[in-house]
Amino acid sequence: MPYAEVIGDPIAHSKSPMIHRFWLEALGMEGDYRATRVAPDGLEAYFSERRADLAWRGCNITIPHKTAALDHVEDRGGVRQSIGAINTVFRDGDGTLVGTNTDAGGFYAPIAGLDLERETVCVIGAGGAARAVLFALSKLNVGRVTLLNRNPLKGAALLAGFGLKGDALPLSAPVPAARLLVNCSPLGMTGQPLLDLDLAPLPEDAVVYDIVYAPLETPLLTAAHARGLETVDGLEMLVGQAALAFEILFDAQPPRDRDEELRALLLG
Ligand code: NAP
């Protein structure tokens, strides 16, 4: 039976098997999707074993392998130089293992209807998720980007690396009058400190996007709702990046008309 899997260490917490199995079952497809723990020193052996397993369609990759996995696969899209990390590996027609990243597309999908050309954007955080978000923003011809991060120097390097104009400032700096504000830090996540921002400078048509999905309604989203602002939660990006990976791994469109059912399952 064809199968794919998500690899990481730890991996038990991953929601990917639930998402991909839901779509496989909904489409009546034969196939499986597993979670496999792979320790950092086991990555090379993992890829050489799977390369020989013709039932294996590929894998998703999570912490701590997102950058290290690039050493074992072909990087046709130049992901190492852009986002710097992959989250999906697939086998192409001639058996070559190819790495790609669906996080940027997963981030973009829920805001595809938003015209961000020359608009101001505020991004919180400068880690791996922020890199995928900044990569997407760099393709959208956005205006100035204010990047707020604990370490502003890291933020400045990212803005320059993605060719984005703007300012890298500490988390204590005021939020600009941005059309889109995206939290790419773990602040506000269960067990993490709160993200303490005053949203007053945001215009009425601003969209507040929190990629944290545990809890689903983060204090940031609650504050945005209190101001009547449009919001996007972290499950939308999670399901969006999985949908792009599903197409790559199983060569089929996931049934996105069943998202509400999937979300209820993920939150159950
Ligand atoms: P990461 O690479 O570890 O980066 C975390 C960023 O947040 C860094 O810039 C770090 O600041 C900052 N940060 C961490 N703890 C902080 C604290 N206590 N105070 C202030 N700043 C802090 O993590 P990541 O992979 O980017 O993930 C970030 C969040 O996004 C996680 O909650 C993850 O679950 C979520 N995520 C969601 C999706 C989705 O599909 N919805 C996808 C990917 C990630 P420094 O730069 O100063 O160290």
PDB file of C-alpha atoms and ligand atoms in Angstrom:
ATOM      1  CA  MET A   1       0.000   0.000   0.000  1.00  0.00           C
ATOM      2  CA  PRO A   2       1.361   3.460  -0.835  1.00  0.00           C
ATOM      3  CA  TYR A   3       2.209   5.528   2.203  1.00  0.00           C
ATOM      4  CA  ALA A   4       3.777   8.773   3.330  1.00  0.00           C
ATOM      5  CA  GLU A   5       4.760   9.932   6.805  1.00  0.00           C
ATOM      6  CA  VAL A   6       5.924  12.815   8.924  1.00  0.00           C
ATOM      7  CA  ILE A   7       9.346  12.557  10.526  1.00  0.00           C
ATOM      8  CA  GLY A   8      10.699  14.476  13.503  1.00  0.00           C
ATOM      9  CA  ASP A   9      11.973  14.052  17.049  1.00  0.00           C
ATOM     10  CA  PRO A  10       9.688  14.161  19.013  1.00  0.00           C
ATOM     11  CA  ILE A  11       6.820  13.323  16.675  1.00  0.00           C
ATOM     12  CA  ALA A  12       3.906  11.969  18.746  1.00  0.00           C
ATOM     13  CA  HIS A  13       2.293  15.439  18.971  1.00  0.00           C
ATOM     14  CA  SER A  14       2.089  15.884  15.175  1.00  0.00           C
ATOM     15  CA  LYS A  15      -1.349  16.562  13.710  1.00  0.00           C
ATOM     16  CA  SER A  16      -0.223  15.630  10.182  1.00  0.00           C
ATOM     17  CA  PRO A  17      -1.345  11.948  10.324  1.00  0.00           C
ATOM     18  CA  MET A  18      -4.863  13.023  11.363  1.00  0.00           C
ATOM     19  CA  ILE A  19      -5.078  15.529   8.485  1.00  0.00           C
ATOM     20  CA  HIS A  20      -3.709  13.274   5.727  1.00  0.00           C
ATOM     21  CA  ARG A  21      -5.658  10.190   6.878  1.00  0.00           C
ATOM     22  CA  PHE A  22      -8.849  12.268   6.942  1.00  0.00           C
ATOM     23  CA  TRP A  23      -8.292  13.243   3.300  1.00  0.00           C
ATOM     24  CA  LEU A  24      -7.274   9.724   2.202  1.00  0.00           C
ATOM     25  CA  GLU A  25     -10.455   8.323   3.755  1.00  0.00           C
ATOM     26  CA  ALA A  26     -12.660  11.137   2.422  1.00  0.00           C
ATOM     27  CA  LEU A  27     -11.385  10.448  -1.108  1.00  0.00           C
ATOM     28  CA  GLY A  28     -11.679   6.660  -0.675  1.00  0.00           C
ATOM     29  CA  MET A  29      -8.002   6.315  -1.585  1.00  0.00           C
ATOM     30  CA  GLU A  30      -5.840   3.369  -0.730  1.00  0.00           C
ATOM     31  CA  GLY A  31      -2.892   4.644   1.279  1.00  0.00           C
ATOM     32  CA  ASP A  32      -1.580   5.436   4.721  1.00  0.00           C
ATOM     33  CA  TYR A  33       0.146   8.306   6.475  1.00  0.00           C
ATOM     34  CA  ARG A  34       2.241   7.637   9.587  1.00  0.00           C
ATOM     35  CA  ALA A  35       4.293   9.490  12.171  1.00  0.00           C
ATOM     36  CA  THR A  36       7.853   8.186  12.451  1.00  0.00           C
ATOM     37  CA  ARG A  37      10.375   9.305  15.027  1.00  0.00           C
ATOM     38  CA  VAL A  38      13.796   9.818  13.448  1.00  0.00           C
ATOM     39  CA  ALA A  39      16.674  10.927  15.697  1.00  0.00           C
ATOM     40  CA  PRO A  40      19.094  13.533  14.275  1.00  0.00           C
ATOM     41  CA  ASP A  41      21.830  10.917  13.732  1.00  0.00           C
ATOM     42  CA  GLY A  42      19.355   8.627  11.947  1.00  0.00           C
ATOM     43  CA  LEU A  43      18.467  10.927   9.070  1.00  0.00           C
ATOM     44  CA  GLU A  44      20.930   9.495   6.539  1.00  0.00           C
ATOM     45  CA  ALA A  45      19.898   5.879   7.248  1.00  0.00           C
ATOM     46  CA  TYR A  46      16.226   6.895   7.092  1.00  0.00           C
ATOM     47  CA  PHE A  47      16.508   8.370   3.590  1.00  0.00           C
ATOM     48  CA  SER A  48      18.606   5.506   2.238  1.00  0.00           C
ATOM     49  CA  GLU A  49      16.060   2.933   3.523  1.00  0.00           C
ATOM     50  CA  ARG A  50      13.044   4.819   2.208  1.00  0.00           C
ATOM     51  CA  ARG A  51      14.677   5.451  -1.172  1.00  0.00           C
ATOM     52  CA  ALA A  52      14.575   1.662  -1.710  1.00  0.00           C
ATOM     53  CA  ASP A  53      10.965   1.314  -0.499  1.00  0.00           C
ATOM     54  CA  LEU A  54       8.767   1.799  -3.565  1.00  0.00           C
ATOM     55  CA  ALA A  55       5.549   2.038  -1.508  1.00  0.00           C
ATOM     56  CA  TRP A  56       6.926   5.207   0.116  1.00  0.00           C
ATOM     57  CA  ARG A  57       5.634   8.363  -1.569  1.00  0.00           C
ATOM     58  CA  GLY A  58       7.672  10.773   0.513  1.00  0.00           C
ATOM     59  CA  CYS A  59       7.466  12.559   3.825  1.00  0.00           C
ATOM     60  CA  ASN A  60       6.802  15.742   5.698  1.00  0.00           C
ATOM     61  CA  ILE A  61       9.575  16.991   7.906  1.00  0.00           C
ATOM     62  CA  THR A  62       9.366  18.741  11.224  1.00  0.00           C
ATOM     63  CA  ILE A  63      11.680  19.844  14.035  1.00  0.00           C
ATOM     64  CA  PRO A  64      14.637  19.226  14.259  1.00  0.00           C
ATOM     65  CA  HIS A  65      15.203  18.031  10.660  1.00  0.00           C
ATOM     66  CA  LYS A  66      13.877  20.886   8.514  1.00  0.00           C
ATOM     67  CA  THR A  67      17.333  22.196   7.584  1.00  0.00           C
ATOM     68  CA  ALA A  68      19.456  19.035   8.012  1.00  0.00           C
ATOM     69  CA  ALA A  69      17.237  17.103   5.568  1.00  0.00           C
ATOM     70  CA  LEU A  70      18.435  19.423   2.780  1.00  0.00           C
ATOM     71  CA  ASP A  71      21.765  17.561   2.870  1.00  0.00           C
ATOM     72  CA  HIS A  72      20.059  14.315   1.768  1.00  0.00           C
ATOM     73  CA  VAL A  73      17.783  15.446  -1.058  1.00  0.00           C
ATOM     74  CA  GLU A  74      17.917  17.514  -4.210  1.00  0.00           C
ATOM     75  CA  ASP A  75      17.058  21.182  -3.790  1.00  0.00           C
ATOM     76  CA  ARG A  76      15.641  22.057  -7.218  1.00  0.00           C
ATOM     77  CA  GLY A  77      13.809  25.158  -6.046  1.00  0.00           C
ATOM     78  CA  GLY A  78      16.782  26.736  -4.259  1.00  0.00           C
ATOM     79  CA  VAL A  79      15.012  26.461  -0.892  1.00  0.00           C
ATOM     80  CA  ARG A  80      18.325  26.453   1.009  1.00  0.00           C
ATOM     81  CA  GLN A  81      19.057  29.981  -0.199  1.00  0.00           C
ATOM     82  CA  SER A  82      15.501  31.277   0.353  1.00  0.00           C
ATOM     83  CA  ILE A  83      13.487  29.823   3.237  1.00  0.00           C
ATOM     84  CA  GLY A  84      16.455  27.761   4.403  1.00  0.00           C
ATOM     85  CA  ALA A  85      14.357  24.739   5.384  1.00  0.00           C
ATOM     86  CA  ILE A  86      12.191  22.050   3.770  1.00  0.00           C
ATOM     87  CA  ASN A  87       9.024  20.470   5.121  1.00  0.00           C
ATOM     88  CA  THR A  88       8.263  18.006   2.304  1.00  0.00           C
ATOM     89  CA  VAL A  89      10.324  15.393   0.419  1.00  0.00           C
ATOM     90  CA  PHE A  90       8.941  13.537  -2.582  1.00  0.00           C
ATOM     91  CA  ARG A  91      10.214  11.027  -5.110  1.00  0.00           C
ATOM     92  CA  ASP A  92      10.215  12.244  -8.697  1.00  0.00           C
ATOM     93  CA  GLY A  93       9.803  10.130 -11.859  1.00  0.00           C
ATOM     94  CA  ASP A  94      13.403   8.904 -11.951  1.00  0.00           C
ATOM     95  CA  GLY A  95      13.493   8.091  -8.232  1.00  0.00           C
ATOM     96  CA  THR A  96      15.383  11.195  -7.135  1.00  0.00           C
ATOM     97  CA  LEU A  97      14.352  12.525  -3.708  1.00  0.00           C
ATOM     98  CA  VAL A  98      13.446  16.202  -3.965  1.00  0.00           C
ATOM     99  CA  GLY A  99      12.915  18.625  -1.073  1.00  0.00           C
ATOM    100  CA  THR A 100      10.445  21.497  -1.053  1.00  0.00           C
ATOM    101  CA  ASN A 101       8.644  23.778   1.400  1.00  0.00           C
ATOM    102  CA  THR A 102       4.842  24.188   1.542  1.00  0.00           C
ATOM    103  CA  ASP A 103       4.765  26.471   4.627  1.00  0.00           C
ATOM    104  CA  ALA A 104       4.973  29.669   2.555  1.00  0.00           C
ATOM    105  CA  GLY A 105       2.072  28.529   0.344  1.00  0.00           C
ATOM    106  CA  GLY A 106       0.138  27.332   3.390  1.00  0.00           C
ATOM    107  CA  PHE A 107       0.544  30.754   4.999  1.00  0.00           C
ATOM    108  CA  TYR A 108      -0.532  32.551   1.822  1.00  0.00           C
ATOM    109  CA  ALA A 109      -3.623  30.457   0.949  1.00  0.00           C
ATOM    110  CA  PRO A 110      -6.019  31.977   3.570  1.00  0.00           C
ATOM    111  CA  ILE A 111      -5.062  35.558   2.597  1.00  0.00           C
ATOM    112  CA  ALA A 112      -4.908  35.009  -1.173  1.00  0.00           C
ATOM    113  CA  GLY A 113      -7.890  37.361  -1.596  1.00  0.00           C
ATOM    114  CA  LEU A 114      -6.132  40.217   0.209  1.00  0.00           C
ATOM    115  CA  ASP A 115      -4.374  42.765  -1.994  1.00  0.00           C
ATOM    116  CA  LEU A 116      -1.169  43.525  -0.111  1.00  0.00           C
ATOM    117  CA  GLU A 117       0.636  45.366  -2.891  1.00  0.00           C
ATOM    118  CA  ARG A 118       2.503  48.338  -1.352  1.00  0.00           C
ATOM    119  CA  GLU A 119       0.660  47.745   1.958  1.00  0.00           C
ATOM    120  CA  THR A 120       2.439  47.921   5.326  1.00  0.00           C
ATOM    121  CA  VAL A 121       2.845  44.568   7.072  1.00  0.00           C
ATOM    122  CA  CYS A 122       3.903  43.780  10.644  1.00  0.00           C
ATOM    123  CA  VAL A 123       5.579  40.446  11.397  1.00  0.00           C
ATOM    124  CA  ILE A 124       6.347  39.185  14.923  1.00  0.00           C
ATOM    125  CA  GLY A 125       9.247  36.709  15.248  1.00  0.00           C
ATOM    126  CA  ALA A 126      12.328  35.848  13.201  1.00  0.00           C
ATOM    127  CA  GLY A 127      12.536  32.044  13.381  1.00  0.00           C
ATOM    128  CA  GLY A 128      11.816  29.308  10.848  1.00  0.00           C
ATOM    129  CA  ALA A 129       8.115  30.122  10.420  1.00  0.00           C
ATOM    130  CA  ALA A 130       8.903  33.837   9.963  1.00  0.00           C
ATOM    131  CA  ARG A 131      11.309  32.909   7.143  1.00  0.00           C
ATOM    132  CA  ALA A 132       8.504  31.118   5.261  1.00  0.00           C
ATOM    133  CA  VAL A 133       6.132  34.057   5.859  1.00  0.00           C
ATOM    134  CA  LEU A 134       8.714  36.659   4.770  1.00  0.00           C
ATOM    135  CA  PHE A 135       9.482  34.591   1.668  1.00  0.00           C
ATOM    136  CA  ALA A 136       5.763  34.682   0.756  1.00  0.00           C
ATOM    137  CA  LEU A 137       5.572  38.434   1.495  1.00  0.00           C
ATOM    138  CA  SER A 138       8.643  39.064  -0.666  1.00  0.00           C
ATOM    139  CA  LYS A 139       6.698  37.613  -3.629  1.00  0.00           C
ATOM    140  CA  LEU A 140       3.645  39.833  -3.016  1.00  0.00           C
ATOM    141  CA  ASN A 141       5.246  43.221  -3.633  1.00  0.00           C
ATOM    142  CA  VAL A 142       4.236  44.415  -0.159  1.00  0.00           C
ATOM    143  CA  GLY A 143       5.233  47.871   1.112  1.00  0.00           C
ATOM    144  CA  ARG A 144       7.235  48.347   4.299  1.00  0.00           C
ATOM    145  CA  VAL A 145       7.554  45.463   6.730  1.00  0.00           C
ATOM    146  CA  THR A 146       7.979  46.142  10.442  1.00  0.00           C
ATOM    147  CA  LEU A 147       9.542  43.066  12.012  1.00  0.00           C
ATOM    148  CA  LEU A 148       9.259  42.919  15.801  1.00  0.00           C
ATOM    149  CA  ASN A 149      11.550  40.407  17.484  1.00  0.00           C
ATOM    150  CA  ARG A 150      13.274  39.738  20.798  1.00  0.00           C
ATOM    151  CA  ASN A 151      16.518  39.981  18.856  1.00  0.00           C
ATOM    152  CA  PRO A 152      16.039  42.817  16.321  1.00  0.00           C
ATOM    153  CA  LEU A 153      19.407  42.152  14.646  1.00  0.00           C
ATOM    154  CA  LYS A 154      18.119  38.754  13.551  1.00  0.00           C
ATOM    155  CA  GLY A 155      15.047  40.503  12.169  1.00  0.00           C
ATOM    156  CA  ALA A 156      17.161  43.031  10.249  1.00  0.00           C
ATOM    157  CA  ALA A 157      19.176  40.215   8.636  1.00  0.00           C
ATOM    158  CA  LEU A 158      15.965  38.499   7.543  1.00  0.00           C
ATOM    159  CA  LEU A 159      14.457  41.644   6.004  1.00  0.00           C
ATOM    160  CA  ALA A 160      17.671  42.271   4.067  1.00  0.00           C
ATOM    161  CA  GLY A 161      17.918  38.610   3.021  1.00  0.00           C
ATOM    162  CA  PHE A 162      14.418  38.663   1.536  1.00  0.00           C
ATOM    163  CA  GLY A 163      14.918  42.079  -0.072  1.00  0.00           C
ATOM    164  CA  LEU A 164      12.127  43.623   2.006  1.00  0.00           C
ATOM    165  CA  LYS A 165      12.126  47.310   2.959  1.00  0.00           C
ATOM    166  CA  GLY A 166      11.224  48.171   6.531  1.00  0.00           C
ATOM    167  CA  ASP A 167      12.388  48.220  10.125  1.00  0.00           C
ATOM    168  CA  ALA A 168      13.484  45.538  12.548  1.00  0.00           C
ATOM    169  CA  LEU A 169      12.556  46.597  16.081  1.00  0.00           C
ATOM    170  CA  PRO A 170      12.294  45.084  19.562  1.00  0.00           C
ATOM    171  CA  LEU A 171       8.999  43.555  20.727  1.00  0.00           C
ATOM    172  CA  SER A 172       8.374  46.650  22.870  1.00  0.00           C
ATOM    173  CA  ALA A 173       8.125  48.927  19.787  1.00  0.00           C
ATOM    174  CA  PRO A 174       4.640  50.161  18.812  1.00  0.00           C
ATOM    175  CA  VAL A 175       2.723  48.283  16.138  1.00  0.00           C
ATOM    176  CA  PRO A 176       2.552  50.280  12.854  1.00  0.00           C
ATOM    177  CA  ALA A 177      -0.678  51.093  10.965  1.00  0.00           C
ATOM    178  CA  ALA A 178      -0.374  47.763   9.102  1.00  0.00           C
ATOM    179  CA  ARG A 179      -2.920  46.151   6.753  1.00  0.00           C
ATOM    180  CA  LEU A 180      -1.687  42.727   7.900  1.00  0.00           C
ATOM    181  CA  LEU A 181      -0.158  41.708  11.229  1.00  0.00           C
ATOM    182  CA  VAL A 182       1.222  38.169  11.525  1.00  0.00           C
ATOM    183  CA  ASN A 183       2.449  36.513  14.697  1.00  0.00           C
ATOM    184  CA  CYS A 184       5.196  34.019  13.778  1.00  0.00           C
ATOM    185  CA  SER A 185       6.524  33.632  17.327  1.00  0.00           C
ATOM    186  CA  PRO A 186       5.325  31.058  19.877  1.00  0.00           C
ATOM    187  CA  LEU A 187       4.162  33.899  22.157  1.00  0.00           C
ATOM    188  CA  GLY A 188       0.526  33.329  23.119  1.00  0.00           C
ATOM    189  CA  MET A 189       0.840  29.580  22.689  1.00  0.00           C
ATOM    190  CA  THR A 190      -0.221  27.374  25.624  1.00  0.00           C
ATOM    191  CA  GLY A 191       2.659  27.390  28.156  1.00  0.00           C
ATOM    192  CA  GLN A 192       4.393  30.400  26.560  1.00  0.00           C
ATOM    193  CA  PRO A 193       4.353  34.051  27.662  1.00  0.00           C
ATOM    194  CA  LEU A 194       1.684  36.329  26.193  1.00  0.00           C
ATOM    195  CA  LEU A 195       2.265  38.479  23.149  1.00  0.00           C
ATOM    196  CA  ASP A 196       1.658  41.911  24.623  1.00  0.00           C
ATOM    197  CA  LEU A 197       0.786  44.263  21.746  1.00  0.00           C
ATOM    198  CA  ASP A 198      -1.410  47.352  21.583  1.00  0.00           C
ATOM    199  CA  LEU A 199      -3.458  46.907  18.396  1.00  0.00           C
ATOM    200  CA  ALA A 200      -4.866  50.475  18.495  1.00  0.00           C
ATOM    201  CA  PRO A 201      -2.691  51.727  15.563  1.00  0.00           C
ATOM    202  CA  LEU A 202      -4.144  49.087  13.189  1.00  0.00           C
ATOM    203  CA  PRO A 203      -6.669  50.444  10.656  1.00  0.00           C
ATOM    204  CA  GLU A 204     -10.262  49.145  10.584  1.00  0.00           C
ATOM    205  CA  ASP A 205      -9.567  46.919   7.568  1.00  0.00           C
ATOM    206  CA  ALA A 206      -6.482  45.283   9.109  1.00  0.00           C
ATOM    207  CA  VAL A 207      -6.210  41.489   9.190  1.00  0.00           C
ATOM    208  CA  VAL A 208      -4.605  39.853  12.234  1.00  0.00           C
ATOM    209  CA  TYR A 209      -3.109  36.426  11.517  1.00  0.00           C
ATOM    210  CA  ASP A 210      -1.764  34.238  14.322  1.00  0.00           C
ATOM    211  CA  ILE A 211       0.040  31.107  13.136  1.00  0.00           C
ATOM    212  CA  VAL A 212      -0.085  29.659  16.676  1.00  0.00           C
ATOM    213  CA  TYR A 213      -2.910  27.081  16.800  1.00  0.00           C
ATOM    214  CA  ALA A 214      -2.845  25.900  20.427  1.00  0.00           C
ATOM    215  CA  PRO A 215      -5.021  27.515  21.641  1.00  0.00           C
ATOM    216  CA  LEU A 216      -6.926  28.215  18.453  1.00  0.00           C
ATOM    217  CA  GLU A 217      -8.236  31.524  19.777  1.00  0.00           C
ATOM    218  CA  THR A 218      -5.035  33.119  21.064  1.00  0.00           C
ATOM    219  CA  PRO A 219      -5.144  36.265  23.225  1.00  0.00           C
ATOM    220  CA  LEU A 220      -3.908  38.163  20.130  1.00  0.00           C
ATOM    221  CA  LEU A 221      -6.943  37.006  18.126  1.00  0.00           C
ATOM    222  CA  THR A 222      -9.253  37.821  21.065  1.00  0.00           C
ATOM    223  CA  ALA A 223      -7.815  41.363  21.144  1.00  0.00           C
ATOM    224  CA  ALA A 224      -8.292  41.668  17.366  1.00  0.00           C
ATOM    225  CA  HIS A 225     -11.921  40.459  17.610  1.00  0.00           C
ATOM    226  CA  ALA A 226     -12.548  43.011  20.385  1.00  0.00           C
ATOM    227  CA  ARG A 227     -11.527  45.727  17.901  1.00  0.00           C
ATOM    228  CA  GLY A 228     -13.767  44.219  15.192  1.00  0.00           C
ATOM    229  CA  LEU A 229     -10.792  43.201  13.022  1.00  0.00           C
ATOM    230  CA  GLU A 230     -10.714  40.278  10.609  1.00  0.00           C
ATOM    231  CA  THR A 231      -8.607  37.356  11.826  1.00  0.00           C
ATOM    232  CA  VAL A 232      -6.954  34.190  10.506  1.00  0.00           C
ATOM    233  CA  ASP A 233      -6.019  31.391  12.922  1.00  0.00           C
ATOM    234  CA  GLY A 234      -3.071  28.986  12.885  1.00  0.00           C
ATOM    235  CA  LEU A 235      -5.097  25.939  11.830  1.00  0.00           C
ATOM    236  CA  GLU A 236      -5.696  27.593   8.451  1.00  0.00           C
ATOM    237  CA  MET A 237      -1.958  27.654   7.743  1.00  0.00           C
ATOM    238  CA  LEU A 238      -1.473  24.174   9.190  1.00  0.00           C
ATOM    239  CA  VAL A 239      -4.193  22.704   6.959  1.00  0.00           C
ATOM    240  CA  GLY A 240      -3.021  24.852   4.007  1.00  0.00           C
ATOM    241  CA  GLN A 241       0.568  23.575   4.104  1.00  0.00           C
ATOM    242  CA  ALA A 242      -0.706  20.006   4.546  1.00  0.00           C
ATOM    243  CA  ALA A 243      -3.011  20.398   1.520  1.00  0.00           C
ATOM    244  CA  LEU A 244      -0.100  21.393  -0.722  1.00  0.00           C
ATOM    245  CA  ALA A 245       1.959  18.478   0.639  1.00  0.00           C
ATOM    246  CA  PHE A 246      -0.949  16.037   0.087  1.00  0.00           C
ATOM    247  CA  GLU A 247      -1.146  17.032  -3.585  1.00  0.00           C
ATOM    248  CA  ILE A 248       2.594  16.423  -3.946  1.00  0.00           C
ATOM    249  CA  LEU A 249       2.677  13.140  -1.999  1.00  0.00           C
ATOM    250  CA  PHE A 250      -0.577  11.503  -3.150  1.00  0.00           C
ATOM    251  CA  ASP A 251      -1.102  13.255  -6.483  1.00  0.00           C
ATOM    252  CA  ALA A 252      -4.692  14.176  -5.568  1.00  0.00           C
ATOM    253  CA  GLN A 253      -6.550  17.320  -4.504  1.00  0.00           C
ATOM    254  CA  PRO A 254      -7.648  17.159  -0.865  1.00  0.00           C
ATOM    255  CA  PRO A 255     -11.393  17.744  -0.351  1.00  0.00           C
ATOM    256  CA  ARG A 256     -11.174  21.279   1.080  1.00  0.00           C
ATOM    257  CA  ASP A 257     -14.984  21.522   1.095  1.00  0.00           C
ATOM    258  CA  ARG A 258     -14.748  19.322   4.219  1.00  0.00           C
ATOM    259  CA  ASP A 259     -12.472  21.721   6.147  1.00  0.00           C
ATOM    260  CA  GLU A 260     -15.056  22.373   8.876  1.00  0.00           C
ATOM    261  CA  GLU A 261     -15.263  18.638   9.630  1.00  0.00           C
ATOM    262  CA  LEU A 262     -11.462  18.392   9.614  1.00  0.00           C
ATOM    263  CA  ARG A 263     -11.090  21.375  11.934  1.00  0.00           C
ATOM    264  CA  ALA A 264     -13.597  19.845  14.386  1.00  0.00           C
ATOM    265  CA  LEU A 265     -11.605  16.598  14.300  1.00  0.00           C
ATOM    266  CA  LEU A 266      -8.319  18.437  14.939  1.00  0.00           C
ATOM    267  CA  LEU A 267      -9.811  20.378  17.827  1.00  0.00           C
ATOM    268  CA  GLY A 268     -11.550  17.346  19.362  1.00  0.00           C
TER     269      GLY A 268
HETATM  270  P1  NAP B   1      11.544  29.161  16.023  1.00  0.00           P
HETATM  271  O1  NAP B   1      12.305  28.918  14.780  1.00  0.00           O
HETATM  272  O2  NAP B   1      12.032  28.604  17.311  1.00  0.00           O
HETATM  273  O3  NAP B   1      11.439  30.781  16.167  1.00  0.00           O
HETATM  274  C1  NAP B   1      10.746  31.354  17.242  1.00  0.00           C
HETATM  275  C2  NAP B   1      10.809  32.892  17.138  1.00  0.00           C
HETATM  276  O4  NAP B   1      10.063  33.423  18.236  1.00  0.00           O
HETATM  277  C3  NAP B   1      12.231  33.458  17.265  1.00  0.00           C
HETATM  278  O5  NAP B   1      12.329  34.602  16.466  1.00  0.00           O
HETATM  279  C4  NAP B   1      12.332  33.820  18.751  1.00  0.00           C
HETATM  280  O6  NAP B   1      13.076  34.992  19.016  1.00  0.00           O
HETATM  281  C5  NAP B   1      10.901  34.144  19.124  1.00  0.00           C
HETATM  282  N1  NAP B   1      10.650  33.738  20.513  1.00  0.00           N
HETATM  283  C6  NAP B   1      10.609  32.477  20.991  1.00  0.00           C
HETATM  284  N2  NAP B   1      10.362  32.494  22.329  1.00  0.00           N
HETATM  285  C7  NAP B   1      10.274  33.798  22.670  1.00  0.00           C
HETATM  286  C8  NAP B   1      10.034  34.462  23.910  1.00  0.00           C
HETATM  287  N3  NAP B   1       9.834  33.787  25.059  1.00  0.00           N
HETATM  288  N4  NAP B   1       9.989  35.800  23.924  1.00  0.00           N
HETATM  289  C9  NAP B   1      10.199  36.502  22.778  1.00  0.00           C
HETATM  290  N5  NAP B   1      10.432  35.935  21.569  1.00  0.00           N
HETATM  291  C10 NAP B   1      10.458  34.595  21.527  1.00  0.00           C
HETATM  292  O7  NAP B   1      10.046  28.682  15.896  1.00  0.00           O
HETATM  293  P2  NAP B   1       9.174  28.566  14.564  1.00  0.00           P
HETATM  294  O8  NAP B   1       9.400  27.253  13.926  1.00  0.00           O
HETATM  295  O9  NAP B   1       9.396  29.808  13.774  1.00  0.00           O
HETATM  296  O10 NAP B   1       7.679  28.513  15.148  1.00  0.00           O
HETATM  297  C11 NAP B   1       7.099  29.639  15.777  1.00  0.00           C
HETATM  298  C12 NAP B   1       5.644  29.342  16.129  1.00  0.00           C
HETATM  299  O11 NAP B   1       4.904  29.138  14.936  1.00  0.00           O
HETATM  300  C13 NAP B   1       5.440  28.071  16.965  1.00  0.00           C
HETATM  301  O12 NAP B   1       4.467  28.341  17.927  1.00  0.00           O
HETATM  302  C14 NAP B   1       4.943  27.050  15.969  1.00  0.00           C
HETATM  303  O13 NAP B   1       4.072  26.088  16.566  1.00  0.00           O
HETATM  304  C15 NAP B   1       4.141  27.944  15.031  1.00  0.00           C
HETATM  305  N6  NAP B   1       4.044  27.385  13.669  1.00  0.00           N
HETATM  306  C16 NAP B   1       2.804  27.214  13.137  1.00  0.00           C
HETATM  307  C17 NAP B   1       2.670  26.723  11.850  1.00  0.00           C
HETATM  308  C18 NAP B   1       1.307  26.525  11.261  1.00  0.00           C
HETATM  309  O14 NAP B   1       1.187  25.832  10.238  1.00  0.00           O
HETATM  310  N7  NAP B   1       0.249  27.104  11.832  1.00  0.00           N
HETATM  311  C19 NAP B   1       3.814  26.424  11.089  1.00  0.00           C
HETATM  312  C20 NAP B   1       5.080  26.630  11.656  1.00  0.00           C
HETATM  313  C21 NAP B   1       5.176  27.118  12.955  1.00  0.00           C
HETATM  314  P3  NAP B   1      14.695  35.098  18.772  1.00  0.00           P
HETATM  315  O15 NAP B   1      14.839  35.236  17.284  1.00  0.00           O
HETATM  316  O16 NAP B   1      15.055  36.345  19.492  1.00  0.00           O
HETATM  317  O17 NAP B   1      15.264  33.848  19.329  1.00  0.00           O
END
